[in-house]
């Protein structure tokens, strides 16, 4: 018979204002196996944690139940408490009587108390069955692959290499540097984009623990965290050379596949139709490459430049609804460069609100002081481009002039285009990295786990995750590099023991579990000439999706086995 | 029909003294803090916006620049240091140039060398005239007096009436404001009250009425001095009351303008920070007029003028430069345009 200790938390009134915690204690203290039932003002407080540790030893407890807040908040806290009391931490059972009782039923105190009693009784029932569990230990390859050698990939590789771990940097193109390598002047730096890339490249190219594979694509991946096997195809360097394929084994992967620039549709703000309409990247290139004291485009001296903001960004539902973040800064920076470099340039910015956040505000201020004109339009009344036979005329309804319609003659119209996800999504599809509403790769939690994906061992860096400027890309690259390093740094890694297990005798392989599994953790194996399902313990997340779909009921979730769940349901009846 | 933007207009306006106006990011703080701006007549942000976009027609037909008395509150509160107060000031200069049919105002505002050249030419003419009458004091005094009468009349008819008509045409007729004839008469009180008392300036700084009192004293003293010298013929009169009165008001003109000049030198208020040549000429010449008139009369009374004819020549030069340049083409005109501006603005509220 188990000896179970039960703790019921007041949560300083959050629970006890609605749930009669003393009533709950009385109702459960005589439950089978319960040797100790206490109420406490704050179960998570240091003093209570210490009391729990001494209670475990004094009363020789082998099961602990805390009825308090959501397990999201304190499951790990109390697991650790039981571990300090020399119990296996997986024997701990948590009951949530705050979110599920007191907060949810603040209008019905007796009802809330009744529900809390049920929840605690169910937890006690589960506790009777709780078994000690042990994390799975797996060997991890101490090599990390970085996919994509733009500024994020290069910096991630450099950072991993600094930690004395081997890095394989894989780049699809024949050169490294991505978009940054195409840039000239950068904001907040005297260095040109291509110089920046050369500096990082020259640094890592001579390191022994960095392998750079250009012209190479990952074509398939097998395995899971700690042991990925990537198949790489290297394009022939010279015509006639054979296509080279190779296999590499890595412990973790940084995905830094970057973005593509939005290409306006033909006729979108007269793009392609009107030769005076170009995109921001084209304009940036024009300014960087032009020499002399006049800006000349297609043989014409440019004076009035009209910028139309948010082209391909912040569109209506169905389009790209997100803000591309870098474009306001980039276009203002380029406009200032143009005005400084060439004579007689007038910049007219047709925007939807300027988003030069942080230090970039300085650029906006500088541009204003230089005399750049800003007109603001609403999404519903976009600028229109017409022609007077000689020049293009841009007409816009200016919010800042009380909705007055303004027109300006434009020698050049720059569509301020943003970032879109790569059209080639093969890497994401291969690793099953989830994508967000805007089709960029998704992190687990925007703030708390910003570079991890739900696929263990795979982190994301740079603009494949969403629009970023260079410094933000580098920040995320360094973060992803460190996270990926932490997976493999010890050479072994532990995975959670709460996973699905297959009853080999009852399984007769129907494939339903494979269809249900969101993580590709199930494979078909052959056991004694019988086809059955097997669970890859390092990929399985213990989500439980497979268990209910199994026709012969051959799947159990460790920690949530059928008898445990049924015993919980029984006490509720 | 869309209004055409003129990005190069700000370059033009800078020549009239606009400072950093492009820094404006349209927050509207200036309009919010302005004690004269109302919901119906809101400024300065609107004028800053029109200027930044170079909408000349809208500015030319607007009376708002004349509704501002430049307390400087907007400039002090501006988070971008865009100097909306100075922008309003430079718009008044620009408007003055636009109203002037001769185009001389604009030229003189924009070019300091031209202004100095004109001043020198007038000095040379006075010297030429003085030598043509062999520096005879009696003849000079007589001619000086006649000159004042003729200059006032001529400038009024040739410059001011046509310019005021142009102002009326731009601001009333062009904006298609339909005002009944009788309102032109019933609103006349607004014109004269504003012209002689600057009543609106009182509402400008609610904390401190000193600037209004000082300005009012200066205007009244200046007009009295004009009246005393021109119509009462101060320099040749024997009437004791007129003589003493003349002394008194020329002294007051001297004191007040000296204070204005020192404020502009100290730059202690936002309205003094960016003095244009036209501002300097205006206050300094006003000061010099007060001083020289005072000294001329003093030298007459002490019987020293005959031996110090240079003093009268200096006074006549100052007077001629004032009457022929600063009054018709310089800052003096704000006296007329502002009062007519407020008068027209009042008419617009009566439009049928």
Short mmCIF file of C-alpha atoms in Angstrom, two decimals, chain B residues 3-221:
data_model
loop_
_atom_site.label_atom_id
_atom_site.label_comp_id
_atom_site.label_asym_id
_atom_site.label_seq_id
_atom_site.Cartn_x
_atom_site.Cartn_y
_atom_site.Cartn_z
CA UNK B 3 -3.17 69.24 -55.35
CA UNK B 4 0.37 69.14 -56.67
CA UNK B 5 3.19 68.86 -54.17
CA UNK B 6 6.21 71.08 -54.64
CA UNK B 7 9.17 69.54 -52.79
CA UNK B 8 11.45 72.49 -53.55
CA UNK B 9 9.20 75.02 -51.84
CA UNK B 10 10.94 74.56 -48.49
CA UNK B 11 14.20 75.70 -50.09
CA UNK B 12 12.43 78.92 -51.07
CA UNK B 13 10.89 79.35 -47.63
CA UNK B 14 14.27 78.94 -45.95
CA UNK B 15 15.32 82.17 -47.66
CA UNK B 16 12.52 83.86 -45.74
CA UNK B 17 13.84 82.53 -42.45
CA UNK B 18 12.18 79.13 -41.93
CA UNK B 19 14.37 77.02 -39.64
CA UNK B 20 14.29 73.22 -39.47
CA UNK B 21 10.59 73.10 -40.33
CA UNK B 22 11.02 69.76 -42.13
CA UNK B 23 11.78 68.06 -38.84
CA UNK B 24 8.03 68.17 -38.11
CA UNK B 25 6.50 64.73 -37.64
CA UNK B 26 2.94 66.00 -37.44
CA UNK B 27 2.25 65.37 -33.78
CA UNK B 28 0.17 68.54 -33.48
CA UNK B 29 1.60 69.65 -30.13
CA UNK B 30 2.06 73.17 -31.54
CA UNK B 31 -1.64 73.48 -32.33
CA UNK B 32 -2.61 71.98 -29.00
CA UNK B 33 -0.57 74.45 -26.96
CA UNK B 34 -1.39 77.54 -29.05
CA UNK B 35 -3.64 79.83 -27.06
CA UNK B 36 -4.95 81.53 -30.21
CA UNK B 37 -5.73 78.43 -32.25
CA UNK B 38 -9.36 77.35 -32.25
CA UNK B 39 -11.25 74.37 -33.64
CA UNK B 40 -12.38 76.38 -36.65
CA UNK B 41 -9.13 78.23 -37.16
CA UNK B 42 -6.47 75.73 -36.19
CA UNK B 43 -2.74 76.41 -36.61
CA UNK B 44 0.29 76.23 -36.75
CA UNK B 45 0.46 72.49 -37.65
CA UNK B 46 -1.71 72.99 -40.71
CA UNK B 47 0.58 75.73 -41.99
CA UNK B 48 3.67 73.62 -41.28
CA UNK B 49 2.12 70.80 -43.28
CA UNK B 50 1.18 73.06 -46.21
CA UNK B 51 4.71 74.47 -46.20
CA UNK B 52 6.41 71.08 -46.06
CA UNK B 53 4.36 69.92 -49.04
CA UNK B 54 4.87 73.22 -50.85
CA UNK B 55 1.18 73.95 -51.42
CA UNK B 56 1.73 77.60 -52.34
CA UNK B 57 -1.83 78.30 -53.40
CA UNK B 58 -3.22 77.11 -50.09
CA UNK B 59 -0.74 79.24 -48.19
CA UNK B 60 -1.38 82.30 -50.34
CA UNK B 61 -5.11 82.11 -49.72
CA UNK B 62 -4.72 81.49 -45.98
CA UNK B 63 -5.09 84.20 -43.35
CA UNK B 64 -3.79 82.00 -40.54
CA UNK B 65 -0.23 83.35 -40.54
CA UNK B 66 -1.71 86.74 -39.62
CA UNK B 67 -3.68 85.24 -36.77
CA UNK B 68 -0.47 84.24 -34.99
CA UNK B 69 1.26 86.77 -32.75
CA UNK B 70 4.33 84.61 -32.12
CA UNK B 71 4.35 84.03 -28.39
CA UNK B 72 6.75 81.16 -29.08
CA UNK B 73 4.86 78.58 -27.01
CA UNK B 74 4.70 76.20 -30.00
CA UNK B 75 8.43 76.43 -30.62
CA UNK B 76 9.21 75.80 -26.96
CA UNK B 77 6.92 72.76 -26.86
CA UNK B 78 7.93 71.26 -30.21
CA UNK B 79 9.45 67.81 -29.59
CA UNK B 80 11.29 67.96 -32.91
CA UNK B 81 12.68 71.51 -32.60
CA UNK B 82 10.92 72.27 -35.86
CA UNK B 83 10.28 75.90 -34.83
CA UNK B 84 6.64 76.27 -35.85
CA UNK B 85 6.65 79.84 -34.49
CA UNK B 86 9.49 80.84 -36.78
CA UNK B 87 7.77 79.09 -39.66
CA UNK B 88 4.66 81.24 -39.12
CA UNK B 89 6.95 84.29 -39.04
CA UNK B 90 8.63 83.33 -42.30
CA UNK B 91 5.23 82.67 -43.88
CA UNK B 92 4.26 86.25 -42.99
CA UNK B 93 7.40 87.45 -44.75
CA UNK B 94 6.62 85.24 -47.74
CA UNK B 95 3.01 86.46 -47.85
CA UNK B 96 4.18 90.07 -47.65
CA UNK B 97 6.32 89.37 -50.70
CA UNK B 98 3.39 87.71 -52.49
CA UNK B 99 0.99 90.60 -51.77
CA UNK B 100 3.52 93.16 -53.03
CA UNK B 101 2.79 93.80 -56.70
CA UNK B 102 6.22 95.36 -57.30
CA UNK B 103 8.03 92.19 -56.23
CA UNK B 104 10.56 94.35 -54.37
CA UNK B 105 9.59 92.97 -50.96
CA UNK B 106 10.59 89.47 -51.97
CA UNK B 107 13.91 90.61 -53.43
CA UNK B 108 14.81 92.64 -50.36
CA UNK B 109 13.76 89.88 -47.93
CA UNK B 110 15.84 87.31 -49.72
CA UNK B 111 18.95 89.35 -50.48
CA UNK B 112 20.82 91.24 -47.80
CA UNK B 113 23.33 92.79 -50.28
CA UNK B 114 20.41 94.21 -52.28
CA UNK B 115 18.91 95.65 -49.11
CA UNK B 116 22.20 97.29 -48.15
CA UNK B 117 22.60 98.62 -51.67
CA UNK B 118 19.14 100.19 -51.54
CA UNK B 119 19.94 101.78 -48.18
CA UNK B 120 23.20 103.22 -49.56
CA UNK B 121 21.43 104.56 -52.65
CA UNK B 122 19.01 106.43 -50.45
CA UNK B 123 21.81 107.82 -48.33
CA UNK B 124 23.53 109.02 -51.52
CA UNK B 125 20.29 110.64 -52.73
CA UNK B 126 19.89 112.51 -49.46
CA UNK B 127 23.48 113.74 -49.69
CA UNK B 128 22.91 114.76 -53.30
CA UNK B 129 19.77 116.65 -52.32
CA UNK B 130 21.55 118.34 -49.38
CA UNK B 131 24.39 119.46 -51.60
CA UNK B 132 21.94 120.71 -54.23
CA UNK B 133 20.50 123.13 -51.65
CA UNK B 134 24.03 123.96 -50.46
CA UNK B 135 23.34 122.34 -47.07
CA UNK B 136 20.94 125.14 -46.20
CA UNK B 137 19.25 124.03 -42.98
CA UNK B 138 15.99 125.92 -43.55
CA UNK B 139 15.55 124.43 -47.00
CA UNK B 140 16.48 120.98 -45.75
CA UNK B 141 13.97 121.13 -42.90
CA UNK B 142 11.28 122.34 -45.24
CA UNK B 143 12.04 119.68 -47.84
CA UNK B 144 12.23 117.01 -45.15
CA UNK B 145 8.78 117.91 -43.96
CA UNK B 146 7.34 117.95 -47.49
CA UNK B 147 9.05 114.67 -48.23
CA UNK B 148 7.29 112.98 -45.35
CA UNK B 149 3.87 114.21 -46.50
CA UNK B 150 4.47 113.20 -50.11
CA UNK B 151 6.06 109.85 -49.23
CA UNK B 152 3.19 108.84 -46.96
CA UNK B 153 0.58 109.73 -49.54
CA UNK B 154 2.37 108.15 -52.47
CA UNK B 155 3.21 104.92 -50.74
CA UNK B 156 -0.31 104.61 -49.51
CA UNK B 157 -1.81 105.03 -52.96
CA UNK B 158 0.81 103.31 -55.07
CA UNK B 159 1.85 100.44 -52.83
CA UNK B 160 -0.50 99.80 -49.95
CA UNK B 161 -3.89 100.10 -51.60
CA UNK B 162 -2.99 97.82 -54.54
CA UNK B 163 -1.27 95.36 -52.19
CA UNK B 164 -4.23 95.25 -49.82
CA UNK B 165 -6.49 94.70 -52.81
CA UNK B 166 -4.28 91.82 -53.87
CA UNK B 167 -4.45 90.40 -50.37
CA UNK B 168 -8.24 90.69 -50.50
CA UNK B 169 -8.27 89.05 -53.91
CA UNK B 170 -6.16 86.08 -52.75
CA UNK B 171 -7.85 85.48 -49.44
CA UNK B 172 -11.49 86.43 -50.04
CA UNK B 173 -12.24 86.43 -53.74
CA UNK B 174 -10.11 83.45 -54.77
CA UNK B 175 -11.41 81.32 -51.92
CA UNK B 176 -14.92 82.14 -53.21
CA UNK B 177 -15.96 83.54 -49.86
CA UNK B 178 -19.28 85.21 -50.34
CA UNK B 179 -19.48 88.13 -47.93
CA UNK B 180 -22.37 90.56 -47.90
CA UNK B 181 -21.35 94.19 -48.50
CA UNK B 182 -22.83 95.35 -45.22
CA UNK B 183 -20.49 93.11 -43.24
CA UNK B 184 -17.53 95.00 -44.67
CA UNK B 185 -18.85 97.99 -42.77
CA UNK B 186 -20.14 96.31 -39.65
CA UNK B 187 -16.83 94.50 -39.18
CA UNK B 188 -14.69 97.62 -39.60
CA UNK B 189 -14.41 97.96 -35.82
CA UNK B 190 -12.36 94.72 -35.83
CA UNK B 191 -9.91 96.31 -38.27
CA UNK B 192 -9.32 99.42 -36.20
CA UNK B 193 -9.35 97.74 -32.83
CA UNK B 194 -6.73 95.23 -33.95
CA UNK B 195 -4.73 97.89 -35.80
CA UNK B 196 -4.45 100.26 -32.88
CA UNK B 197 -4.63 97.98 -29.84
CA UNK B 198 -3.37 94.54 -31.02
CA UNK B 199 -6.11 93.18 -28.81
CA UNK B 200 -5.39 89.66 -30.03
CA UNK B 201 -1.81 89.77 -28.76
CA UNK B 202 -3.26 90.06 -25.25
CA UNK B 203 -4.69 86.56 -25.62
CA UNK B 204 -1.31 85.29 -26.71
CA UNK B 205 0.61 84.94 -23.45
CA UNK B 206 -2.03 84.45 -20.83
CA UNK B 207 0.56 84.64 -18.08
CA UNK B 208 2.27 87.83 -19.10
CA UNK B 209 0.73 90.89 -20.72
CA UNK B 210 3.94 92.86 -20.68
CA UNK B 211 4.80 92.25 -24.32
CA UNK B 212 1.34 93.42 -25.34
CA UNK B 213 1.62 96.60 -23.23
CA UNK B 214 5.11 97.25 -24.56
CA UNK B 215 4.05 96.68 -28.16
CA UNK B 216 0.93 98.83 -27.69
CA UNK B 217 2.99 101.67 -26.21
CA UNK B 218 5.41 101.45 -29.13
CA UNK B 219 2.68 101.50 -31.76
CA UNK B 220 0.88 104.43 -30.16
CA UNK B 221 4.12 106.35 -29.61
#
